[in-house]
Coordinates of C-alpha atoms and ligand atoms in Angstrom, one line a residue:
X1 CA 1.6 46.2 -52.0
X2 CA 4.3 47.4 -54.4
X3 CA 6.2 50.4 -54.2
X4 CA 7.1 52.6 -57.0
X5 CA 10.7 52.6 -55.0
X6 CA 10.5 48.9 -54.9
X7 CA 13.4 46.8 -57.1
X8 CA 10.5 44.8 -58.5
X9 CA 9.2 47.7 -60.2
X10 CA 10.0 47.5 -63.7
X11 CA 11.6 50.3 -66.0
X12 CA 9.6 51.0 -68.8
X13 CA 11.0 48.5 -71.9
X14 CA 12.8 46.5 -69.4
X15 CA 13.4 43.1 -70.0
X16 CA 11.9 42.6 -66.3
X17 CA 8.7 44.3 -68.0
X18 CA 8.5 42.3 -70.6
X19 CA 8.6 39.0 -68.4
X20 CA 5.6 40.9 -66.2
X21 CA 3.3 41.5 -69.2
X22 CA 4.2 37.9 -70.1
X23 CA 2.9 36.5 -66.5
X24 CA -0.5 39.1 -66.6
X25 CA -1.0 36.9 -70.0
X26 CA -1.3 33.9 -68.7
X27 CA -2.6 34.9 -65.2
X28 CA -6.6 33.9 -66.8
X29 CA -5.4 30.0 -67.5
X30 CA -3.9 29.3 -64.3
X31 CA -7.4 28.9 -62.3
X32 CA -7.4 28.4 -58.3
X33 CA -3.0 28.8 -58.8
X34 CA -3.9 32.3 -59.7
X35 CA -3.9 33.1 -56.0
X36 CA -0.1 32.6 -55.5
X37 CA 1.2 34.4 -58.8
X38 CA 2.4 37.7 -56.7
X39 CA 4.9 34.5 -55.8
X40 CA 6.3 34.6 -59.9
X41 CA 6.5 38.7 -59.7
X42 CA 8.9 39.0 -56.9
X43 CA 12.3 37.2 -57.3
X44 CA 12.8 35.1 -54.0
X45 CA 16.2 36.5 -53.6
X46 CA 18.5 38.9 -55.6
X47 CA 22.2 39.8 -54.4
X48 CA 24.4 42.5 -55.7
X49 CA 28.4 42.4 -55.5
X50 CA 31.4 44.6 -55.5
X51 CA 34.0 42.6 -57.6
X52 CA 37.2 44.5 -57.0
X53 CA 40.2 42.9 -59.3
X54 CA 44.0 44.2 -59.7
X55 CA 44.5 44.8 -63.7
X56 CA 48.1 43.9 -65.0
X57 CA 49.2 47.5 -64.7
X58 CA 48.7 47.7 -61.1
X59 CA 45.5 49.5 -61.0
X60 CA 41.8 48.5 -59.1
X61 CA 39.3 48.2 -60.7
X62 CA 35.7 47.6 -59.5
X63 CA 32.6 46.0 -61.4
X64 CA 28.8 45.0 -60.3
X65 CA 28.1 41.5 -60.3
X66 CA 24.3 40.0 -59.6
X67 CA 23.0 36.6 -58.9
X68 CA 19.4 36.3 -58.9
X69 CA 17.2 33.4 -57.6
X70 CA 13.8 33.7 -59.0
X71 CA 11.9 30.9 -57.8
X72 CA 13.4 27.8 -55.9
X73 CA 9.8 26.3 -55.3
X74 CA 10.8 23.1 -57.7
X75 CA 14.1 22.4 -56.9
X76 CA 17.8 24.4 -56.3
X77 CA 18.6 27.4 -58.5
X78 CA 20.0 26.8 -61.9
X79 CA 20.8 29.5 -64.9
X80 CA 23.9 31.0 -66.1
X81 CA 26.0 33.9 -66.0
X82 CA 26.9 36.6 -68.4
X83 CA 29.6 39.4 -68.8
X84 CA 28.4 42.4 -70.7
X85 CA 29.0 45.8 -70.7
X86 CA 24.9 46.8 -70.4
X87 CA 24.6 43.8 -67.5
X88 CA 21.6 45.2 -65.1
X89 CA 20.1 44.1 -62.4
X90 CA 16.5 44.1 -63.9
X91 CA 18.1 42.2 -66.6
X92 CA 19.6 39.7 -64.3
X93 CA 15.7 39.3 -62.5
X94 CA 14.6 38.9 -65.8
X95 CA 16.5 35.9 -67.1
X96 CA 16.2 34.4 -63.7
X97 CA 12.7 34.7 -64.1
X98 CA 13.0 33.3 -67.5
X99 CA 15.1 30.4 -65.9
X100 CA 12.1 29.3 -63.2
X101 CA 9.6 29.4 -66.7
X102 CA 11.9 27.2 -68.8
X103 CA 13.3 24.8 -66.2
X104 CA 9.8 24.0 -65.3
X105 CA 8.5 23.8 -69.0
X106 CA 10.9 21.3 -69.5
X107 CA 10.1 19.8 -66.1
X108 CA 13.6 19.4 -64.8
X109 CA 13.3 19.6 -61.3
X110 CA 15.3 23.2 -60.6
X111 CA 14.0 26.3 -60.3
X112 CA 15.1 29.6 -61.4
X113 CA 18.5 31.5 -61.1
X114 CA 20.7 34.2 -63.5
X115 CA 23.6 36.0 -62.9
X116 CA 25.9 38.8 -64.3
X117 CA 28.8 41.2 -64.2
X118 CA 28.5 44.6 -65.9
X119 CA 32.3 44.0 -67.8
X120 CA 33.3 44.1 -71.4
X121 CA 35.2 41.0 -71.2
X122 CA 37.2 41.5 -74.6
X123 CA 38.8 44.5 -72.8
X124 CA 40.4 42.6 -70.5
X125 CA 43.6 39.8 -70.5
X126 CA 42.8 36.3 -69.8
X127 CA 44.4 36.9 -66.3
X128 CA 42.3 39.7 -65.4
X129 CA 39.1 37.5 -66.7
X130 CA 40.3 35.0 -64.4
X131 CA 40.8 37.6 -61.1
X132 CA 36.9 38.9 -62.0
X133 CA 35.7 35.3 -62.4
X134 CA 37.1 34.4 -59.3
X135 CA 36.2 37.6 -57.2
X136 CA 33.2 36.9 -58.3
X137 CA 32.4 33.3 -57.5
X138 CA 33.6 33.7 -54.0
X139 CA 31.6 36.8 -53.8
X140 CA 28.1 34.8 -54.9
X141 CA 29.4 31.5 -53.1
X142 CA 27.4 32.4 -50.3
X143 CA 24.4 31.2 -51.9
X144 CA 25.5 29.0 -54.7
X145 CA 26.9 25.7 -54.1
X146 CA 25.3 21.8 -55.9
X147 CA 22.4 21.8 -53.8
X148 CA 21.2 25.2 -53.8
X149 CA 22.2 26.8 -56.9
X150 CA 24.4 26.2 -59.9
X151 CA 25.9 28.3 -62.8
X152 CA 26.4 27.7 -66.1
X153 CA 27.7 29.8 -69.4
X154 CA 25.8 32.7 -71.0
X155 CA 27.0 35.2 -72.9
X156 CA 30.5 35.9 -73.4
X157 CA 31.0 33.2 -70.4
X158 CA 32.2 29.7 -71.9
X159 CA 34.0 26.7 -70.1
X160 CA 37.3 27.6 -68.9
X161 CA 34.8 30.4 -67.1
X162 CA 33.2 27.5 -65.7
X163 CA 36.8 26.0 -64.4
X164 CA 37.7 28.8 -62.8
X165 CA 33.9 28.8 -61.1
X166 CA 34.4 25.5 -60.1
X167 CA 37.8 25.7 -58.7
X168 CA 37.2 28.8 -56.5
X169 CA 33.6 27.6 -55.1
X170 CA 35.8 24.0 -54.4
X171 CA 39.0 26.3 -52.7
X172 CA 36.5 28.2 -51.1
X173 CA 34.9 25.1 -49.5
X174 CA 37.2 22.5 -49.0
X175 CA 36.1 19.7 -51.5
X176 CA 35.7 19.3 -55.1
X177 CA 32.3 20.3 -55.8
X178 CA 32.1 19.3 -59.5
X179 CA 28.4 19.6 -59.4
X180 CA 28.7 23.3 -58.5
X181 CA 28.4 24.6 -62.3
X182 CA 27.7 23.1 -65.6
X183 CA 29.3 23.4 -68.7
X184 CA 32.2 22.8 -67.3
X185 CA 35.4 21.0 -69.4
X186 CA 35.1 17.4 -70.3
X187 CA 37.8 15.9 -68.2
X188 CA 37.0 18.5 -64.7
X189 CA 33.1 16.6 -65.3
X190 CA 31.3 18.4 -67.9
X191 CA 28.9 16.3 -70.2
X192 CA 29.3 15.3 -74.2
X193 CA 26.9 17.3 -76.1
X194 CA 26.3 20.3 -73.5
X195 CA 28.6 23.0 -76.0
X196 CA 26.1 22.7 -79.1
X197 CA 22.8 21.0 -76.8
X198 CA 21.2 25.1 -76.9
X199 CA 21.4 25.0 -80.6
X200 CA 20.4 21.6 -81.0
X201 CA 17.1 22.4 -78.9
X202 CA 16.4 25.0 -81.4
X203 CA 17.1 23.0 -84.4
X204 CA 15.0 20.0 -83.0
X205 CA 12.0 22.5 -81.6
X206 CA 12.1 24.5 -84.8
X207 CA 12.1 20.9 -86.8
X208 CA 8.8 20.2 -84.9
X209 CA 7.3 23.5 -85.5
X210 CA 8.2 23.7 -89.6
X211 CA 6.7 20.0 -89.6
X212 CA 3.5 21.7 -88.5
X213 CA 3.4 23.9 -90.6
X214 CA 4.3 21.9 -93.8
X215 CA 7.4 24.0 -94.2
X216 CA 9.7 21.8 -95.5
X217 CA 14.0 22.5 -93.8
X218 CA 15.1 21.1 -97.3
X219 CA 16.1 24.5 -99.2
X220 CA 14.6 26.6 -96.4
X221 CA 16.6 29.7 -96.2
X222 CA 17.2 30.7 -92.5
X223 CA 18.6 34.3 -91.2
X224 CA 20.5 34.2 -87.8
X225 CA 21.3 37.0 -85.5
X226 CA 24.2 36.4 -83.0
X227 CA 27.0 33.6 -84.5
X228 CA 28.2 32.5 -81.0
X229 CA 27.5 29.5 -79.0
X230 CA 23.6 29.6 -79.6
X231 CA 23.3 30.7 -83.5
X232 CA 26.2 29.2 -84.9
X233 CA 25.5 25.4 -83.4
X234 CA 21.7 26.0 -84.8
X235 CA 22.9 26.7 -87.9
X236 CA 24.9 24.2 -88.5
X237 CA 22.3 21.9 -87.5
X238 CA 19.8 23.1 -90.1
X239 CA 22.6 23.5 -92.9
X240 CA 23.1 19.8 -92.6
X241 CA 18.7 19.0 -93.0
X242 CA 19.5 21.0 -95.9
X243 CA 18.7 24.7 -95.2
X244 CA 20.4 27.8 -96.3
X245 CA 21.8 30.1 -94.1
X246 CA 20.8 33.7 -96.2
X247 CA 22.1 36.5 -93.7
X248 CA 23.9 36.4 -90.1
X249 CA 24.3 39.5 -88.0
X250 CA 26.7 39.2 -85.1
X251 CA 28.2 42.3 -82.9
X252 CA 30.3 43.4 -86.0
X253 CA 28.0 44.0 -88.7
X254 CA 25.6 41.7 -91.2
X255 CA 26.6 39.6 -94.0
X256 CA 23.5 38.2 -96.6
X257 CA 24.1 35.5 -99.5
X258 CA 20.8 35.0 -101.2
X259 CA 22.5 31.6 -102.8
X260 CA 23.3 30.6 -98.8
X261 CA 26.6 31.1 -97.0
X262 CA 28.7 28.7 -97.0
X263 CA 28.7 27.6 -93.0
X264 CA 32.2 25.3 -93.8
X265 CA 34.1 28.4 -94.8
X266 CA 33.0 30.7 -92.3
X267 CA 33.4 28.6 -89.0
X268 CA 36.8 28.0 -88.8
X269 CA 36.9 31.7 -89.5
X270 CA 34.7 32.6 -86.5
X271 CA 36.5 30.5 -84.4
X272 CA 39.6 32.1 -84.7
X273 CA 38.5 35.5 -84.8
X274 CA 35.0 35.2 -82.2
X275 CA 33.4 37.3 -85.1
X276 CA 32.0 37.0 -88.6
X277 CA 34.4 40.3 -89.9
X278 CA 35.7 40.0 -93.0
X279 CA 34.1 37.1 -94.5
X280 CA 34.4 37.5 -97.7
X281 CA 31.9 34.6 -98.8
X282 CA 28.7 37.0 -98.7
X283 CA 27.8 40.5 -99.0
X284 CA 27.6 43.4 -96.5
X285 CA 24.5 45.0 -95.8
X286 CA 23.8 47.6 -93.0
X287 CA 22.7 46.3 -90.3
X288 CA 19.1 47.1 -90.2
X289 CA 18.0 45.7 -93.4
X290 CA 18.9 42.3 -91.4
X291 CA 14.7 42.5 -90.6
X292 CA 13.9 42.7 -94.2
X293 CA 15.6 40.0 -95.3
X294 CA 13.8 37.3 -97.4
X295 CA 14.0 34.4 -95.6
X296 CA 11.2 31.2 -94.0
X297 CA 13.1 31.0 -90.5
X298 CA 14.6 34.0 -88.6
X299 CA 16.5 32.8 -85.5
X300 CA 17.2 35.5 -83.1
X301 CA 20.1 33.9 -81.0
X302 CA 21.9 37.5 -79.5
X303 CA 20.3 39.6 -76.8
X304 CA 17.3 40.4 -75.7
X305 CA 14.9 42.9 -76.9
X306 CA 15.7 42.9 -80.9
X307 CA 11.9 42.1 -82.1
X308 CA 9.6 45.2 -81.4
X309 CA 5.8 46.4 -83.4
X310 CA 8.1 48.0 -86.3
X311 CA 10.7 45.2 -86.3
X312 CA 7.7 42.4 -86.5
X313 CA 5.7 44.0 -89.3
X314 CA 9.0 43.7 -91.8
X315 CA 10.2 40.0 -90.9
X316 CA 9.6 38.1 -93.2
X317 CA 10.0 34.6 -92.1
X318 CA 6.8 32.2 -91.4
X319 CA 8.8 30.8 -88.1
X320 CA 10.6 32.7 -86.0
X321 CA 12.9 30.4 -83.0
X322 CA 14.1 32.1 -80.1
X323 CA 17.5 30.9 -79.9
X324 CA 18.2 34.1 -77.4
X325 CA 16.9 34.9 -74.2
X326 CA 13.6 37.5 -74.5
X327 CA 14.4 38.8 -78.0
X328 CA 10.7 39.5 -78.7
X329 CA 9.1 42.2 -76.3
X330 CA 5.0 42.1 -76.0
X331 CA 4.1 44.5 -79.0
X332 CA 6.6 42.7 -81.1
X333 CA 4.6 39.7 -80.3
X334 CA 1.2 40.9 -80.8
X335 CA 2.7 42.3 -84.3
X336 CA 4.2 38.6 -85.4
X337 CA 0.9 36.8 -84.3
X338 CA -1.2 39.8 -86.4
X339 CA 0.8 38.5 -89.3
X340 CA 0.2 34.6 -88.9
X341 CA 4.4 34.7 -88.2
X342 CA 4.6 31.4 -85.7
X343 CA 6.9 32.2 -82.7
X344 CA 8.5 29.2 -80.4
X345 CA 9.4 31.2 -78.1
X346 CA 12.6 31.5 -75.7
X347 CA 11.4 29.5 -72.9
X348 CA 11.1 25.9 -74.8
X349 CA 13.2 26.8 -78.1
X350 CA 16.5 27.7 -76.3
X351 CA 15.9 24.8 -73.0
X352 CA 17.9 22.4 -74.7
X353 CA 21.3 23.8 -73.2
X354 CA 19.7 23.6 -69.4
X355 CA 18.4 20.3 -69.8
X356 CA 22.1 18.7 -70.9
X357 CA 23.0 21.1 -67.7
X358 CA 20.9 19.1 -66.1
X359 CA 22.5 15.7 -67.4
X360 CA 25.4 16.9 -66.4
X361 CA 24.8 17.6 -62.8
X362 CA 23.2 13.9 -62.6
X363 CA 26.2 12.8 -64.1
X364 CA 28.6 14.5 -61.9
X365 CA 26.6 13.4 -58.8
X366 CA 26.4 9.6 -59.7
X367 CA 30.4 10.2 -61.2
X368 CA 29.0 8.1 -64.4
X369 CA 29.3 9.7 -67.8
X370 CA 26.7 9.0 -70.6
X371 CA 27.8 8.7 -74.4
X372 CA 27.0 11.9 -76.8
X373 CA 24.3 9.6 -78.3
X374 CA 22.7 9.0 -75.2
X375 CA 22.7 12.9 -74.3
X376 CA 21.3 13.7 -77.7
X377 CA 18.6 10.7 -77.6
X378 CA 17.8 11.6 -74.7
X379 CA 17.9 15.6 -75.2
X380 CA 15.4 15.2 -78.0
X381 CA 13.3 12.7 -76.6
X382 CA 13.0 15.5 -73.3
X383 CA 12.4 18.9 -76.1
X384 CA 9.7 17.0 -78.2
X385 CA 8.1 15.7 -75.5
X386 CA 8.0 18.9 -74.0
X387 CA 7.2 20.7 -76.6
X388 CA 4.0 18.6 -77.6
X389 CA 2.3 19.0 -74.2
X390 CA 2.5 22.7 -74.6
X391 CA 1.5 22.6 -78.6
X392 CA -1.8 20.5 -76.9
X393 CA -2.1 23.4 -74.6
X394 CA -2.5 26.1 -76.7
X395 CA -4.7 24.2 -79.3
X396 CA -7.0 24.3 -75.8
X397 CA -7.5 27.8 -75.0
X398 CA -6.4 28.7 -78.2
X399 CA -3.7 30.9 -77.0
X400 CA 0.1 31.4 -78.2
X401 CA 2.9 28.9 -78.0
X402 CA 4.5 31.5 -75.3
X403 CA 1.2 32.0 -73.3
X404 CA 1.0 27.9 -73.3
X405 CA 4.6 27.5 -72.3
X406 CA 4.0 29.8 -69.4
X407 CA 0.7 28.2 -68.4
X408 CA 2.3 24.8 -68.3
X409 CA 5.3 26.3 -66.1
X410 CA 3.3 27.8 -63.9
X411 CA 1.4 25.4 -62.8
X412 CA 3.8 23.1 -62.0
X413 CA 5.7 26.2 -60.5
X414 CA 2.7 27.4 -58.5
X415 CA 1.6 24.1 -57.5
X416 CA 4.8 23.3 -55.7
X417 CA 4.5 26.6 -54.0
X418 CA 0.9 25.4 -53.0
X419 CA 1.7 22.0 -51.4
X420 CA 4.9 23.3 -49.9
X421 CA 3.0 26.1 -47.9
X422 CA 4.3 29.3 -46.7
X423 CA 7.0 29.5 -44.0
X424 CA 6.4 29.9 -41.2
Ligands
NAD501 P1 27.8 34.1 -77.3 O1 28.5 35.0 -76.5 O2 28.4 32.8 -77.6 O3 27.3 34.7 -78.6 C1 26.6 35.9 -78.7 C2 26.5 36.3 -80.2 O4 25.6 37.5 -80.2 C3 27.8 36.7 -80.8 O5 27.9 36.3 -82.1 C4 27.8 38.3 -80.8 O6 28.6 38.8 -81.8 C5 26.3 38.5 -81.0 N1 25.9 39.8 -80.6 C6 26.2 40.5 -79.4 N2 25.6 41.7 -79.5 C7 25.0 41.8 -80.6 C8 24.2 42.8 -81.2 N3 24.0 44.0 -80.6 N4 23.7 42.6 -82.5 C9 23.9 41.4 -83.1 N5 24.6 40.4 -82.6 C10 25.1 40.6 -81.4 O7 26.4 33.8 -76.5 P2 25.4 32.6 -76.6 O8 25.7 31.7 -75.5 O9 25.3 32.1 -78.0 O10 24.0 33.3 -76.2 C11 23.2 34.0 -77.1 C12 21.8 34.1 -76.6 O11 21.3 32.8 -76.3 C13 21.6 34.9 -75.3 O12 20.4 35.5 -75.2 C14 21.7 33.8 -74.2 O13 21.0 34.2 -73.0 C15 20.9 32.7 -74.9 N6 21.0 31.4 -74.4 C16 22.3 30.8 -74.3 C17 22.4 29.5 -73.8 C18 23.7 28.8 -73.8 O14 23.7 27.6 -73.5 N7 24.8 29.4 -74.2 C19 21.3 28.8 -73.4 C20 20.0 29.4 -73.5 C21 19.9 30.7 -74.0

């Protein structure tokens, strides 16, 4: 029975209700499993921190930190962690949620985990991010650790986070547990190939898809919202089969060059500067008109929740590749499929950046390191593969690329939950 009190209840908009809509979708395909998918609804187990840090002028602060564990039915917890100033904890049960979808799409053999710290991160010194990460780590190291659940970057979160992660949890413990987080630095046992493997499974999911649908990536003009980790490494992929990148919207505003920005110009300016302000290689348009851009691929690749009914009627791409985490809610769906627009959505597009995670943990348990070739062969090889069982899946029922993904995922999901059993 669920309580209108309960945490599992979702605010209406959430991101939490969009992933609930998402699982009453595909509740019809999942036959006798169907009995066990209250299971996918509740997350297994959700914990909620004080993170109290000394700021360089003496005083305390305290922030709210959340690690989630959706579903550990397949394996140990794995998802990352994010610093933003609208962090929730529906939010954080969302993209856990998201996690136990994706990890078993891909059929790596973890299950589902997120966490977060309600922070503005560019407000504080390097120090203080260092205190908060920390604080934070040994706050959630009660149920993280190789075996049972293990971090990774997110947004506003990179690899010197991931250091500090990994040297607290391995302080905290005794031993250096390099397998503790991924995306960690080369040389403390990260993997060639994880930074840009997100983007990559984008570019090599949304190279599938356009093949499809005879949409050649030679002059196709591609908008992207969010120029970080995600959107930038995706573009750069498709700039070099040829595309155009036409408009990018990041946190500062929206640039659009009809004749395609030039990416070679603008990196070096976004890595020194963690925006796209000031480029002066493309014109500024407000920031709305971003969804009426002329374009054949729209990557969303910020936040979630960007894509709603009005949003979806003005985009005017034919393929749409969810580079972010849940940037399309239900009605925005509905709207895009109306339209003929094809959506890969979140759950397969952006898997890429677990699944060299997941190399990474292998690696750092057998203490052998691959070559970037072999990650990316083997990255691709993983996404295609993936990504054809669930294009046969929806061809079957007929049903979207997101209502396959999920069908495949839970099965395997609920079937594990099946032979395991209930305890006691
Ligand atoms: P990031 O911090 O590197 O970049 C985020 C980008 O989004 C920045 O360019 C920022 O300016 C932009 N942004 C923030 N708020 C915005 C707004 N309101 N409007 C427009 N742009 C905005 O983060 P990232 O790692 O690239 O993650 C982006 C998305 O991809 C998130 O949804 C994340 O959950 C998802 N994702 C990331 C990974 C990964 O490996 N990093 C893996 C899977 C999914």
């Amino acid at each position: 029975m669920t309580s209108s009190l309960s945490y599992v209840h979702p605010t209406p908009g959430s991101p939490w209700g969009t992933y609930l809509s998402q699982v009453e979708r595909v509740t019809p395909y999942l036959g006798h499993l169907a009995r066990w998918v209250e299971t996918l609804k509740r997350p297994k187990r959700a914990l909620i921190v004080d993170i109290p840090i000394e700021l360089d002028d003496g005083t305390v602060a305290h922030f709210e930190g959340y690690r989630v564990q959706h579903n550990l039915s397949r394996g140990p917890g794995k998802g990352g962690v994010r610093y933003h100033p609208a962090v929730t904890l529906e939010e954080v049960m969302a993209l856990s949620a998201w996690m136990s979808i994706k990890n078993a799409a891909v059929n790596l053999p973890f299950g589902g985990a997120k966490g977060g710290v309600r922070v503005e991160p560019k407000q504080l010194s390097l120090k203080e991010l260092e205190r908060l990460t920390r604080r934070y780590t040994s706050e959630i190291g009660l149920i993280i650790g190789p075996q049972q659940d293990i971090p990774a970057p997110d947004v506003n979160t990179n690899a010197q986070v991931m250091a500090w992660m990994m040297d607290t949890y391995s302080m905290n413990t005794g031993a250096t547990a390099t397998g503790v987080v991924t995306g960690k630095p080369i040389h403390l046992g990260g993997s060639l190939g994880r930074v840009k493997a997100t983007g990559r499974g984008v570019f090599v999911t949304g190279r599938e898809a356009a093949r499809r649908i005879n949409l050649p990536l030679d002059g196709a003009r591609v908008a992207v919202q969010g120029f970080g980790n995600v959107g930038s490494s995706a573009a750069e992929l498709f700039v070099q089969a040829g595309a155009k990148i036409v408009a990018i919207q990041d946190h500062t505003g929206t640039i659009f060059n009809g004749g395609g920005i030039e990416f070679a110009d603008l990196m070096p300016m976004v890595q020194r500067q963690g925006s796209i302000a000031g480029f002066t290689g493309a014109e500024v348009i407000d920031d709305e008109s971003f969804w009426d851009v002329d374009c054949d691929i729209l990557i969303p690749a910020a936040l979630e929740g960007q894509i709603d009914s009005a949003r979806a009627q003005r985009i005017k791409a034919k393929l749409v590749l969810e580079g972010a985490n849940g940037p399309t809610v239900p009605e925005g769906d509905d709207t895009l499929a109306e339209r003929g627009v094809l959506v890969v959505p979140d759950v397969i597009c952006n898997a890429g950046g677990v699944t060299v995670s997941y190399f990474e943990w292998v690696q750092d348990f057998s203490s052998f390191f691959w070559t970037e070739d072999e990650i990316n062969v083997r990255l691709e090889k993983i996404m295609i593969g993936a990504l054809r069982r669930i294009w046969d899946t929806a061809d079957q029922h007929r049903i979207s690329l997101r209502t396959a993904t999920f069908a495949v995922a839970c099965e395997r999901i609920l079937t594990a939950r099946e032979e395991r059993g209930l305890y006691p």
